[in-house]
Tab-separated table of C-alpha atoms in Angstrom:
chain	number	residue	atom	x	y	z
W	18	UNK	CA	95.009	117.057	73.492
W	19	UNK	CA	98.156	117.069	71.377
W	20	UNK	CA	98.935	113.771	69.666
W	21	UNK	CA	101.469	111.840	71.717
W	22	UNK	CA	103.781	111.339	68.736
W	23	UNK	CA	104.018	115.125	68.282
W	24	UNK	CA	105.459	115.453	71.795
W	25	UNK	CA	108.238	112.881	71.394
W	26	UNK	CA	111.866	113.293	70.456
W	27	UNK	CA	114.252	110.667	69.214
W	28	UNK	CA	115.613	109.218	72.467
W	29	UNK	CA	119.246	109.063	71.375
W	30	UNK	CA	121.869	106.863	73.005
W	31	UNK	CA	121.698	108.304	76.541
W	32	UNK	CA	117.924	108.444	76.821
W	33	UNK	CA	117.511	105.075	75.107
W	34	UNK	CA	119.708	103.663	77.843
W	35	UNK	CA	117.539	105.344	80.509
W	36	UNK	CA	114.365	103.882	79.045
W	37	UNK	CA	115.928	100.461	78.567
W	38	UNK	CA	117.191	100.414	82.152
W	39	UNK	CA	113.711	101.350	83.411
W	40	UNK	CA	112.114	98.501	81.445
W	41	UNK	CA	114.779	95.963	82.408
W	42	UNK	CA	114.654	96.844	86.094
W	43	UNK	CA	110.930	96.046	86.265
W	44	UNK	CA	110.980	92.780	84.348
W	45	UNK	CA	110.599	93.842	80.708
W	46	UNK	CA	113.840	92.499	79.251
W	47	UNK	CA	112.672	91.416	75.816
W	48	UNK	CA	113.408	94.224	73.380
W	49	UNK	CA	111.067	94.783	70.461
W	50	UNK	CA	112.880	97.539	68.630
W	51	UNK	CA	112.206	101.246	68.115
W	52	UNK	CA	109.733	103.145	65.938
W	53	UNK	CA	108.682	106.803	65.837
W	54	UNK	CA	110.442	107.581	69.107
W	55	UNK	CA	108.966	104.616	71.017
W	56	UNK	CA	111.039	101.735	72.418
W	57	UNK	CA	109.164	98.442	72.757
W	58	UNK	CA	109.596	95.798	75.462
W	59	UNK	CA	108.025	92.522	76.563
W	60	UNK	CA	108.446	90.214	79.529
W	61	UNK	CA	110.392	87.043	78.767
W	62	UNK	CA	108.876	84.899	81.521
W	63	UNK	CA	105.372	84.534	80.149
W	64	UNK	CA	103.766	87.589	81.754
W	65	UNK	CA	101.307	88.859	79.114
W	66	UNK	CA	101.329	92.269	77.519
W	67	UNK	CA	103.974	94.604	76.154
W	68	UNK	CA	104.970	98.159	76.977
W	69	UNK	CA	106.368	101.003	74.897
W	70	UNK	CA	108.443	103.803	76.411
W	71	UNK	CA	109.320	107.253	75.087
W	72	UNK	CA	110.656	110.619	76.200
W	73	UNK	CA	109.403	114.096	75.368
W	74	UNK	CA	111.101	117.499	75.213
W	75	UNK	CA	112.998	118.529	78.331
W	76	UNK	CA	110.709	121.536	78.870
W	77	UNK	CA	107.528	119.459	78.638
W	78	UNK	CA	105.567	119.061	81.873
W	79	UNK	CA	105.352	115.301	81.325
W	80	UNK	CA	108.564	114.235	79.588
W	81	UNK	CA	108.194	110.467	80.162
W	82	UNK	CA	105.651	108.278	78.371
W	83	UNK	CA	104.476	104.675	78.563
W	84	UNK	CA	101.998	102.830	76.354
W	85	UNK	CA	100.424	99.474	77.227
W	86	UNK	CA	98.371	96.937	75.295
W	87	UNK	CA	96.893	94.703	78.043
W	88	UNK	CA	93.149	95.473	78.410
W	89	UNK	CA	92.940	94.008	81.907
W	90	UNK	CA	95.810	96.198	83.104
W	91	UNK	CA	94.374	99.303	81.432
W	92	UNK	CA	91.094	98.768	83.288
W	93	UNK	CA	92.920	98.994	86.640
W	94	UNK	CA	95.870	101.293	85.944
W	95	UNK	CA	95.730	104.853	87.270
W	96	UNK	CA	97.900	107.496	85.601
W	97	UNK	CA	97.530	110.649	83.507
W	98	UNK	CA	96.397	109.883	79.955
W	99	UNK	CA	98.766	111.060	77.229
W	100	UNK	CA	96.568	110.957	74.164
W	101	UNK	CA	96.530	108.395	71.336
W	102	UNK	CA	98.931	105.471	71.847
W	103	UNK	CA	101.242	104.159	69.141
W	104	UNK	CA	100.114	101.504	66.686
W	105	UNK	CA	98.207	98.578	68.157
W	106	UNK	CA	98.674	99.759	71.752
W	107	UNK	CA	95.472	100.633	73.566
W	108	UNK	CA	96.479	103.424	75.976
W	109	UNK	CA	99.336	105.836	76.673
W	110	UNK	CA	100.249	107.628	79.894
W	111	UNK	CA	102.418	110.606	80.839
W	112	UNK	CA	104.753	110.962	83.836
W	113	UNK	CA	106.419	114.111	85.117
W	114	UNK	CA	109.462	112.393	86.607
W	115	UNK	CA	111.668	109.365	86.052
W	116	UNK	CA	110.613	108.016	89.466
W	117	UNK	CA	106.950	108.161	88.451
W	118	UNK	CA	107.748	106.294	85.237
W	119	UNK	CA	109.509	103.564	87.249
W	120	UNK	CA	106.515	103.307	89.584
W	121	UNK	CA	104.202	103.049	86.577
W	122	UNK	CA	106.182	100.262	84.902
W	123	UNK	CA	106.369	98.375	88.190
W	124	UNK	CA	102.614	98.648	88.689
W	125	UNK	CA	101.879	97.488	85.139
W	126	UNK	CA	104.134	94.452	85.600
W	127	UNK	CA	102.448	93.386	88.841
W	128	UNK	CA	98.959	93.984	87.470
W	129	UNK	CA	99.802	91.888	84.401
W	130	UNK	CA	100.775	89.021	86.749
W	131	UNK	CA	97.540	89.256	88.708
W	132	UNK	CA	94.578	90.239	86.563
W	133	UNK	CA	92.740	87.567	84.580
W	134	UNK	CA	93.772	85.376	83.033
W	135	UNK	CA	97.445	85.024	83.959
W	136	UNK	CA	96.991	83.355	87.399
W	137	UNK	CA	94.661	80.742	85.881
W	138	UNK	CA	96.923	80.126	82.876
W	139	UNK	CA	99.993	79.719	85.089
W	140	UNK	CA	98.090	77.393	87.444
W	141	UNK	CA	96.881	75.184	84.581
W	142	UNK	CA	100.429	74.923	83.237
W	143	UNK	CA	101.774	74.035	86.696
W	144	UNK	CA	99.190	71.297	87.277
W	145	UNK	CA	98.811	69.850	83.770
W	146	UNK	CA	100.732	66.716	84.792
W	147	UNK	CA	98.535	65.938	87.819
W	148	UNK	CA	95.957	63.175	87.800
W	149	UNK	CA	92.913	62.675	90.012
W	150	UNK	CA	94.143	60.742	93.016
W	151	UNK	CA	93.436	62.168	96.460
W	152	UNK	CA	97.079	63.186	96.885
W	153	UNK	CA	97.087	64.896	93.491
W	154	UNK	CA	93.868	66.772	94.262
W	155	UNK	CA	95.419	68.043	97.492
W	156	UNK	CA	98.562	69.089	95.616
W	157	UNK	CA	96.496	70.823	92.928
W	158	UNK	CA	94.609	72.800	95.572
W	159	UNK	CA	97.821	73.790	97.338
W	160	UNK	CA	99.354	74.982	94.072
W	161	UNK	CA	96.195	76.911	93.263
W	162	UNK	CA	96.145	78.604	96.646
W	163	UNK	CA	99.846	79.483	96.325
W	164	UNK	CA	99.203	80.968	92.885
W	165	UNK	CA	96.207	82.888	94.243
W	166	UNK	CA	98.273	84.332	97.096
W	167	UNK	CA	101.014	85.415	94.702
W	168	UNK	CA	98.436	87.122	92.490
W	169	UNK	CA	96.915	88.964	95.459
W	170	UNK	CA	100.348	90.113	96.640
W	171	UNK	CA	100.925	91.527	93.152
W	172	UNK	CA	97.494	93.118	92.917
W	173	UNK	CA	97.434	94.729	96.370
W	174	UNK	CA	101.133	95.663	96.277
W	175	UNK	CA	101.986	93.364	99.200
W	176	UNK	CA	99.974	95.394	101.687
W	177	UNK	CA	96.630	94.912	103.434
W	178	UNK	CA	94.478	97.586	101.780
W	179	UNK	CA	92.537	98.180	104.992
W	180	UNK	CA	95.025	98.045	107.854
W	181	UNK	CA	98.214	98.895	105.940
W	182	UNK	CA	100.040	95.823	107.321
W	183	UNK	CA	102.918	94.978	104.954
W	184	UNK	CA	104.675	92.137	106.788
W	185	UNK	CA	104.086	89.182	104.457
W	186	UNK	CA	103.976	86.680	107.339
W	187	UNK	CA	100.955	88.541	108.731
W	188	UNK	CA	99.058	88.683	105.440
W	189	UNK	CA	96.463	86.177	104.276
W	190	UNK	CA	94.985	85.555	100.830
W	191	UNK	CA	91.270	85.778	101.600
W	192	UNK	CA	88.763	84.325	99.163
W	193	UNK	CA	85.496	86.252	99.067
W	194	UNK	CA	83.566	83.315	97.643
W	195	UNK	CA	85.371	80.415	99.394
W	196	UNK	CA	87.516	78.025	97.371
W	197	UNK	CA	85.192	75.076	98.014
W	198	UNK	CA	82.123	77.028	96.860
W	199	UNK	CA	83.611	78.330	93.615
W	200	UNK	CA	82.178	76.691	90.511
W	201	UNK	CA	85.401	76.820	88.476
W	202	UNK	CA	89.150	77.210	88.726
W	203	UNK	CA	88.758	80.554	86.951
W	204	UNK	CA	86.690	81.767	89.897
W	205	UNK	CA	89.117	80.324	92.436
W	206	UNK	CA	92.093	82.074	90.803
W	207	UNK	CA	90.363	85.404	90.102
W	208	UNK	CA	91.990	88.242	92.079
W	209	UNK	CA	88.634	90.025	92.111
W	210	UNK	CA	87.401	87.143	94.250
W	211	UNK	CA	90.036	87.892	96.868
W	212	UNK	CA	91.383	90.392	99.369
W	213	UNK	CA	94.843	90.541	100.907
W	214	UNK	CA	94.068	90.971	104.600
W	215	UNK	CA	96.000	91.107	107.845
W	216	UNK	CA	95.601	87.789	109.674
W	217	UNK	CA	93.102	89.017	112.299
W	218	UNK	CA	90.906	90.637	109.636
W	219	UNK	CA	91.100	87.513	107.492
W	220	UNK	CA	89.966	85.346	110.424
W	221	UNK	CA	86.915	87.532	110.972
W	222	UNK	CA	86.145	87.773	107.253
W	223	UNK	CA	86.604	84.063	106.556
W	224	UNK	CA	84.359	83.074	109.470
W	225	UNK	CA	81.618	85.504	108.472
W	226	UNK	CA	82.023	87.753	111.518
W	227	UNK	CA	83.091	90.590	109.227
W	228	UNK	CA	82.359	91.690	105.696
W	229	UNK	CA	82.649	94.830	103.570
W	230	UNK	CA	80.136	97.133	101.932
W	231	UNK	CA	80.366	98.260	98.299
W	232	UNK	CA	82.576	101.184	99.315
W	233	UNK	CA	85.071	98.963	101.143
W	234	UNK	CA	83.988	99.862	104.684
W	235	UNK	CA	84.309	97.115	107.304
W	236	UNK	CA	81.063	95.573	108.596
W	237	UNK	CA	81.023	93.642	111.880
W	238	UNK	CA	78.449	91.277	113.366
W	239	UNK	CA	76.594	92.557	116.424
W	240	UNK	CA	77.557	89.432	118.360
W	241	UNK	CA	81.148	90.619	118.660
W	242	UNK	CA	82.146	92.011	122.035
W	243	UNK	CA	84.114	95.177	122.859
W	244	UNK	CA	87.461	93.361	122.890
W	245	UNK	CA	86.914	91.871	119.438
W	246	UNK	CA	85.583	95.147	118.036
W	247	UNK	CA	88.612	96.937	119.469
W	248	UNK	CA	90.971	94.446	117.842
W	249	UNK	CA	89.300	94.832	114.454
W	250	UNK	CA	88.926	98.608	114.657
W	251	UNK	CA	90.398	100.298	111.573
W	252	UNK	CA	89.453	103.858	112.540
W	253	UNK	CA	87.017	104.540	109.741
W	254	UNK	CA	89.331	103.427	106.947
W	255	UNK	CA	88.036	101.523	103.929
W	256	UNK	CA	89.366	99.484	101.016
W	257	UNK	CA	89.807	101.898	98.146
W	258	UNK	CA	89.647	101.130	94.415
W	259	UNK	CA	87.289	98.187	94.554
W	260	UNK	CA	86.132	97.109	91.106
W	261	UNK	CA	82.610	96.103	90.099
W	262	UNK	CA	83.835	92.492	90.110
W	263	UNK	CA	84.928	92.871	93.747
W	264	UNK	CA	81.560	94.387	94.631
W	265	UNK	CA	79.652	91.534	93.023
W	266	UNK	CA	81.591	88.977	95.071
W	267	UNK	CA	81.282	91.030	98.261
W	268	UNK	CA	77.522	91.190	97.720
W	269	UNK	CA	77.534	87.371	97.685
W	270	UNK	CA	79.620	87.318	100.881
W	271	UNK	CA	77.194	89.628	102.709
W	272	UNK	CA	74.197	87.560	101.684
W	273	UNK	CA	75.900	84.272	102.514
W	274	UNK	CA	76.856	85.385	106.026
W	275	UNK	CA	73.669	87.287	106.803
W	276	UNK	CA	74.761	90.927	106.701
């Protein structure tokens, strides 16, 4: 594969503006300068990781490029590899259209807000002032659950990955290993210990009447009747893109609820 730097051109004023607008629109408003055709950006609100953007020749099949440095995001991000990244960055990706570049930046931003350890770090900062009274413990849990829900909305792109429901008022942040049974706040705030499910699926999952296999297919208890099975029917669909961390937690869920 040709070295990424060999496929770049100096962005110039117009294309620099295009790249800057793309970064700004998706939350990367801290500019880090330009080097070797790459423009560098960071988020100014504490979201970890930086991105670098570049443009290739107009006749290139993939004229838009993005490099990222966040290992947790790289592990989950899906896009066409573009060869060696610049400098200290860990991965670079190619996009055929401006719209695909925008989608890629948006996905990186939301992954950076959801994959470990940002949800835990943000939660600890939000609750650092709280003591250990009963009221403060309740408040800490509520803040943690709010942070967990926000992380799941980011991770699953505000949509139930099984049913496709996207109305936020019908979505629930479902712990796989329940909050009360987690042995640490890191576990409680880990997006890989959660699924964003439509309310009826969450109710079945949370009560142990439903679970998922390692391929994301829905499992139902035999005690459910035709009406309940009909309500939960997802027509053979499954949760795609489960990670090994999801599978480990789902294995616990199946054992715990007797699947």
